[in-house]
Amino acid sequence: MLLEELVAFGVRRAVFLGYCGSLLPEVRVGDIIFPEEAIREEGPSYHYLTKHEKSIPDLQLQRRLFDGMKSTRLRSFRGKVWTTDAPYRETPNKVRRLCEEGILGVEMEMAAAFAFGIFRGISIGAILIVSDEVNEGGWRIGFFSSPVKEARKRVIHFLPQILPEVAHF
């Protein structure tokens, strides 16, 4: 809804700063994920794309964000994330299968945001901070940990340097 309103006011680029759980053991709390595709297991994206279309961000924007964030020295990963609006359906079998497919993380909004961007012809990017780990070893919570707080602080500090145009909102 907010994206619809922002586009009505003339916004043509949006960068989301959000959180996700990691699925792969090598992706840890406080790391950064730059999604390059969102696996669609939620509802809103299907109002903007057919079921066979991929939900992807502006990949040029994602590369720009990824390259720009290298100076933060935060561990960063690029790849697919899983969007689901059923968080308690992160079953061990499903997590195992998605890990085998190399899916980096799980979150709740990116598939819808990327689908909206494609449908409206606007540039959508995302930076996701890993706030918890969901893998075969169980669930490791890190929402309020120092690595998450430090990552958020660094991203917020460096984002206007990477995309000076976002500093003028």
mmCIF file of N, CA, C and O in Angstrom, residues 73-131:
data_model
loop_
_atom_site.group_PDB
_atom_site.id
_atom_site.type_symbol
_atom_site.label_atom_id
_atom_site.label_comp_id
_atom_site.label_asym_id
_atom_site.label_seq_id
_atom_site.Cartn_x
_atom_site.Cartn_y
_atom_site.Cartn_z
ATOM 1 N N ARG A 73 32.885 -3.328 5.211
ATOM 2 C CA ARG A 73 33.553 -4.534 5.703
ATOM 3 C C ARG A 73 32.572 -5.514 6.369
ATOM 4 O O ARG A 73 32.979 -6.373 7.152
ATOM 5 N N LEU A 74 31.300 -5.358 6.076
ATOM 6 C CA LEU A 74 30.317 -6.323 6.558
ATOM 7 C C LEU A 74 30.329 -7.528 5.616
ATOM 8 O O LEU A 74 30.463 -7.364 4.403
ATOM 9 N N ARG A 75 30.166 -8.713 6.179
ATOM 10 C CA ARG A 75 30.084 -9.897 5.313
ATOM 11 C C ARG A 75 28.781 -9.825 4.536
ATOM 12 O O ARG A 75 27.714 -9.656 5.123
ATOM 13 N N SER A 76 28.885 -9.932 3.211
ATOM 14 C CA SER A 76 27.722 -9.765 2.346
ATOM 15 C C SER A 76 27.594 -10.932 1.381
ATOM 16 O O SER A 76 28.594 -11.497 0.939
ATOM 17 N N PHE A 77 26.338 -11.235 1.053
ATOM 18 C CA PHE A 77 26.022 -12.330 0.144
ATOM 19 C C PHE A 77 24.983 -11.851 -0.856
ATOM 20 O O PHE A 77 24.125 -11.030 -0.523
ATOM 21 N N ARG A 78 25.064 -12.368 -2.078
ATOM 22 C CA ARG A 78 24.052 -12.109 -3.106
ATOM 23 C C ARG A 78 23.426 -13.435 -3.512
ATOM 24 O O ARG A 78 24.124 -14.431 -3.654
ATOM 25 N N GLY A 79 22.114 -13.422 -3.704
ATOM 26 C CA GLY A 79 21.442 -14.640 -4.141
ATOM 27 C C GLY A 79 19.958 -14.598 -3.858
ATOM 28 O O GLY A 79 19.376 -13.537 -3.636
ATOM 29 N N LYS A 80 19.345 -15.773 -3.851
ATOM 30 C CA LYS A 80 17.905 -15.896 -3.679
ATOM 31 C C LYS A 80 17.509 -15.912 -2.208
ATOM 32 O O LYS A 80 18.239 -16.421 -1.362
ATOM 33 N N VAL A 81 16.328 -15.345 -1.959
ATOM 34 C CA VAL A 81 15.695 -15.451 -0.651
ATOM 35 C C VAL A 81 14.318 -16.087 -0.835
ATOM 36 O O VAL A 81 13.768 -16.096 -1.934
ATOM 37 N N TRP A 82 13.781 -16.587 0.240
ATOM 38 C CA TRP A 82 12.459 -17.207 0.250
ATOM 39 C C TRP A 82 11.517 -16.258 0.972
ATOM 40 O O TRP A 82 11.755 -15.897 2.117
ATOM 41 N N THR A 83 10.451 -15.836 0.274
ATOM 42 C CA THR A 83 9.436 -14.995 0.899
ATOM 43 C C THR A 83 8.247 -15.874 1.269
ATOM 44 O O THR A 83 7.671 -16.526 0.409
ATOM 45 N N THR A 84 7.901 -15.866 2.546
ATOM 46 C CA THR A 84 6.730 -16.601 2.998
ATOM 47 C C THR A 84 6.000 -15.750 4.023
ATOM 48 O O THR A 84 6.619 -15.039 4.809
ATOM 49 N N ASP A 85 4.685 -15.817 4.004
ATOM 50 C CA ASP A 85 3.903 -15.124 5.025
ATOM 51 C C ASP A 85 3.334 -16.142 6.020
ATOM 52 O O ASP A 85 2.409 -15.855 6.756
ATOM 53 N N ALA A 86 3.950 -17.316 6.050
ATOM 54 C CA ALA A 86 3.569 -18.359 6.999
ATOM 55 C C ALA A 86 4.826 -18.782 7.772
ATOM 56 O O ALA A 86 5.391 -19.847 7.536
ATOM 57 N N PRO A 87 5.291 -17.918 8.696
ATOM 58 C CA PRO A 87 6.580 -18.172 9.346
ATOM 59 C C PRO A 87 6.681 -19.476 10.122
ATOM 60 O O PRO A 87 7.773 -20.011 10.272
ATOM 61 N N TYR A 88 5.591 -20.010 10.577
ATOM 62 C CA TYR A 88 5.674 -21.244 11.340
ATOM 63 C C TYR A 88 5.613 -22.481 10.455
ATOM 64 O O TYR A 88 5.539 -23.594 10.940
ATOM 65 N N ARG A 89 5.693 -22.272 9.141
ATOM 66 C CA ARG A 89 5.757 -23.382 8.196
ATOM 67 C C ARG A 89 7.193 -23.596 7.708
ATOM 68 O O ARG A 89 7.424 -24.243 6.704
ATOM 69 N N GLU A 90 8.152 -23.026 8.423
ATOM 70 C CA GLU A 90 9.568 -23.224 8.107
ATOM 71 C C GLU A 90 9.979 -24.576 8.678
ATOM 72 O O GLU A 90 10.740 -24.670 9.634
ATOM 73 N N THR A 91 9.435 -25.630 8.092
ATOM 74 C CA THR A 91 9.649 -26.971 8.608
ATOM 75 C C THR A 91 11.070 -27.448 8.305
ATOM 76 O O THR A 91 11.700 -26.977 7.347
ATOM 77 N N PRO A 92 11.590 -28.371 9.104
ATOM 78 C CA PRO A 92 12.951 -28.879 8.857
ATOM 79 C C PRO A 92 13.151 -29.400 7.434
ATOM 80 O O PRO A 92 14.185 -29.138 6.814
ATOM 81 N N ASN A 93 12.179 -30.135 6.901
ATOM 82 C CA ASN A 93 12.310 -30.660 5.536
ATOM 83 C C ASN A 93 12.374 -29.538 4.507
ATOM 84 O O ASN A 93 13.171 -29.591 3.572
ATOM 85 N N LYS A 94 11.541 -28.538 4.679
ATOM 86 C CA LYS A 94 11.531 -27.419 3.736
ATOM 87 C C LYS A 94 12.836 -26.631 3.834
ATOM 88 O O LYS A 94 13.436 -26.275 2.821
ATOM 89 N N VAL A 95 13.286 -26.350 5.044
ATOM 90 C CA VAL A 95 14.549 -25.624 5.230
ATOM 91 C C VAL A 95 15.695 -26.409 4.602
ATOM 92 O O VAL A 95 16.535 -25.840 3.898
ATOM 93 N N ARG A 96 15.729 -27.703 4.815
ATOM 94 C CA ARG A 96 16.780 -28.552 4.246
ATOM 95 C C ARG A 96 16.767 -28.475 2.716
ATOM 96 O O ARG A 96 17.802 -28.296 2.077
ATOM 97 N N ARG A 97 15.583 -28.573 2.127
ATOM 98 C CA ARG A 97 15.465 -28.521 0.666
ATOM 99 C C ARG A 97 15.927 -27.170 0.125
ATOM 100 O O ARG A 97 16.670 -27.097 -0.852
ATOM 101 N N LEU A 98 15.517 -26.085 0.777
ATOM 102 C CA LEU A 98 15.904 -24.756 0.315
ATOM 103 C C LEU A 98 17.401 -24.527 0.490
ATOM 104 O O LEU A 98 18.035 -23.878 -0.350
ATOM 105 N N CYS A 99 17.982 -25.062 1.550
ATOM 106 C CA CYS A 99 19.442 -24.981 1.735
ATOM 107 C C CYS A 99 20.152 -25.695 0.599
ATOM 108 O O CYS A 99 21.141 -25.185 0.054
ATOM 109 N N GLU A 100 19.662 -26.872 0.247
ATOM 110 C CA GLU A 100 20.264 -27.627 -0.859
ATOM 111 C C GLU A 100 20.183 -26.852 -2.171
ATOM 112 O O GLU A 100 21.040 -27.003 -3.029
ATOM 113 N N GLU A 101 19.161 -26.009 -2.306
ATOM 114 C CA GLU A 101 19.017 -25.178 -3.512
ATOM 115 C C GLU A 101 19.834 -23.889 -3.416
ATOM 116 O O GLU A 101 19.838 -23.090 -4.353
ATOM 117 N N GLY A 102 20.491 -23.662 -2.283
ATOM 118 C CA GLY A 102 21.332 -22.475 -2.124
ATOM 119 C C GLY A 102 20.581 -21.203 -1.758
ATOM 120 O O GLY A 102 21.111 -20.107 -1.884
ATOM 121 N N ILE A 103 19.347 -21.332 -1.270
ATOM 122 C CA ILE A 103 18.571 -20.166 -0.864
ATOM 123 C C ILE A 103 19.223 -19.591 0.394
ATOM 124 O O ILE A 103 19.432 -20.295 1.375
ATOM 125 N N LEU A 104 19.524 -18.292 0.366
ATOM 126 C CA LEU A 104 20.279 -17.669 1.447
ATOM 127 C C LEU A 104 19.464 -17.396 2.698
ATOM 128 O O LEU A 104 19.959 -17.554 3.813
ATOM 129 N N GLY A 105 18.231 -16.908 2.529
ATOM 130 C CA GLY A 105 17.476 -16.466 3.691
ATOM 131 C C GLY A 105 15.985 -16.547 3.501
ATOM 132 O O GLY A 105 15.488 -16.851 2.413
ATOM 133 N N VAL A 106 15.275 -16.220 4.576
ATOM 134 C CA VAL A 106 13.823 -16.234 4.580
ATOM 135 C C VAL A 106 13.328 -14.913 5.159
ATOM 136 O O VAL A 106 13.879 -14.408 6.141
ATOM 137 N N GLU A 107 12.310 -14.348 4.515
ATOM 138 C CA GLU A 107 11.726 -13.084 4.967
ATOM 139 C C GLU A 107 10.281 -13.021 4.491
ATOM 140 O O GLU A 107 9.784 -14.003 3.958
ATOM 141 N N MET A 108 9.613 -11.874 4.682
ATOM 142 C CA MET A 108 8.173 -11.830 4.443
ATOM 143 C C MET A 108 7.686 -10.830 3.396
ATOM 144 O O MET A 108 6.492 -10.814 3.100
ATOM 145 N N GLU A 109 8.542 -9.977 2.836
ATOM 146 C CA GLU A 109 8.026 -8.905 1.980
ATOM 147 C C GLU A 109 8.628 -8.777 0.589
ATOM 148 O O GLU A 109 8.039 -8.158 -0.284
ATOM 149 N N MET A 110 9.823 -9.267 0.371
ATOM 150 C CA MET A 110 10.557 -8.916 -0.845
ATOM 151 C C MET A 110 9.884 -9.376 -2.131
ATOM 152 O O MET A 110 9.897 -8.656 -3.125
ATOM 153 N N ALA A 111 9.278 -10.554 -2.155
ATOM 154 C CA ALA A 111 8.625 -11.015 -3.381
ATOM 155 C C ALA A 111 7.529 -10.040 -3.811
ATOM 156 O O ALA A 111 7.416 -9.698 -4.989
ATOM 157 N N ALA A 112 6.761 -9.556 -2.851
ATOM 158 C CA ALA A 112 5.699 -8.600 -3.175
ATOM 159 C C ALA A 112 6.279 -7.272 -3.646
ATOM 160 O O ALA A 112 5.808 -6.692 -4.629
ATOM 161 N N ALA A 113 7.304 -6.777 -2.964
ATOM 162 C CA ALA A 113 7.911 -5.497 -3.350
ATOM 163 C C ALA A 113 8.530 -5.579 -4.742
ATOM 164 O O ALA A 113 8.356 -4.672 -5.564
ATOM 165 N N PHE A 114 9.268 -6.657 -5.015
ATOM 166 C CA PHE A 114 9.898 -6.800 -6.334
ATOM 167 C C PHE A 114 8.840 -6.948 -7.430
ATOM 168 O O PHE A 114 8.965 -6.363 -8.509
ATOM 169 N N ALA A 115 7.794 -7.730 -7.159
ATOM 170 C CA ALA A 115 6.718 -7.904 -8.145
ATOM 171 C C ALA A 115 6.045 -6.565 -8.438
ATOM 172 O O ALA A 115 5.764 -6.234 -9.593
ATOM 173 N N PHE A 116 5.804 -5.800 -7.401
ATOM 174 C CA PHE A 116 5.210 -4.469 -7.572
ATOM 175 C C PHE A 116 6.106 -3.599 -8.454
ATOM 176 O O PHE A 116 5.629 -2.910 -9.348
ATOM 177 N N GLY A 117 7.409 -3.624 -8.190
ATOM 178 C CA GLY A 117 8.350 -2.836 -8.982
ATOM 179 C C GLY A 117 8.312 -3.205 -10.450
ATOM 180 O O GLY A 117 8.301 -2.331 -11.328
ATOM 181 N N ILE A 118 8.279 -4.495 -10.738
ATOM 182 C CA ILE A 118 8.202 -4.954 -12.128
ATOM 183 C C ILE A 118 6.902 -4.464 -12.759
ATOM 184 O O ILE A 118 6.889 -3.904 -13.861
ATOM 185 N N PHE A 119 5.797 -4.657 -12.063
ATOM 186 C CA PHE A 119 4.474 -4.287 -12.583
ATOM 187 C C PHE A 119 4.370 -2.789 -12.862
ATOM 188 O O PHE A 119 3.841 -2.359 -13.880
ATOM 189 N N ARG A 120 4.890 -1.962 -11.954
ATOM 190 C CA ARG A 120 4.799 -0.504 -12.076
ATOM 191 C C ARG A 120 5.957 0.113 -12.859
ATOM 192 O O ARG A 120 5.958 1.308 -13.127
ATOM 193 N N GLY A 121 6.960 -0.695 -13.189
ATOM 194 C CA GLY A 121 8.098 -0.185 -13.945
ATOM 195 C C GLY A 121 8.995 0.739 -13.131
ATOM 196 O O GLY A 121 9.542 1.702 -13.661
ATOM 197 N N ILE A 122 9.132 0.450 -11.849
ATOM 198 C CA ILE A 122 10.019 1.252 -11.002
ATOM 199 C C ILE A 122 11.158 0.379 -10.484
ATOM 200 O O ILE A 122 11.084 -0.842 -10.502
ATOM 201 N N SER A 123 12.202 1.014 -10.022
ATOM 202 C CA SER A 123 13.403 0.342 -9.550
ATOM 203 C C SER A 123 13.274 0.046 -8.062
ATOM 204 O O SER A 123 13.106 0.954 -7.258
ATOM 205 N N ILE A 124 13.354 -1.245 -7.718
ATOM 206 C CA ILE A 124 13.278 -1.664 -6.318
ATOM 207 C C ILE A 124 14.552 -2.426 -5.978
ATOM 208 O O ILE A 124 14.965 -3.327 -6.708
ATOM 209 N N GLY A 125 15.156 -2.067 -4.858
ATOM 210 C CA GLY A 125 16.325 -2.767 -4.347
ATOM 211 C C GLY A 125 16.106 -3.116 -2.892
ATOM 212 O O GLY A 125 15.157 -2.635 -2.264
ATOM 213 N N ALA A 126 17.002 -3.943 -2.358
ATOM 214 C CA ALA A 126 16.850 -4.354 -0.958
ATOM 215 C C ALA A 126 18.191 -4.729 -0.352
ATOM 216 O O ALA A 126 19.042 -5.328 -1.002
ATOM 217 N N ILE A 127 18.311 -4.355 0.899
ATOM 218 C CA ILE A 127 19.435 -4.751 1.736
ATOM 219 C C ILE A 127 18.821 -5.413 2.958
ATOM 220 O O ILE A 127 18.037 -4.783 3.675
ATOM 221 N N LEU A 128 19.151 -6.674 3.189
ATOM 222 C CA LEU A 128 18.577 -7.407 4.310
ATOM 223 C C LEU A 128 19.660 -7.749 5.321
ATOM 224 O O LEU A 128 20.696 -8.321 4.963
ATOM 225 N N ILE A 129 19.421 -7.403 6.555
ATOM 226 C CA ILE A 129 20.331 -7.727 7.645
ATOM 227 C C ILE A 129 19.862 -9.045 8.261
ATOM 228 O O ILE A 129 18.681 -9.198 8.588
ATOM 229 N N VAL A 130 20.774 -9.976 8.415
ATOM 230 C CA VAL A 130 20.425 -11.268 9.009
ATOM 231 C C VAL A 130 20.227 -11.080 10.511
ATOM 232 O O VAL A 130 21.149 -10.693 11.225
ATOM 233 N N SER A 131 19.006 -11.332 10.959
ATOM 234 C CA SER A 131 18.636 -11.121 12.355
ATOM 235 C C SER A 131 18.514 -12.419 13.144
ATOM 236 O O SER A 131 18.472 -12.393 14.372
#
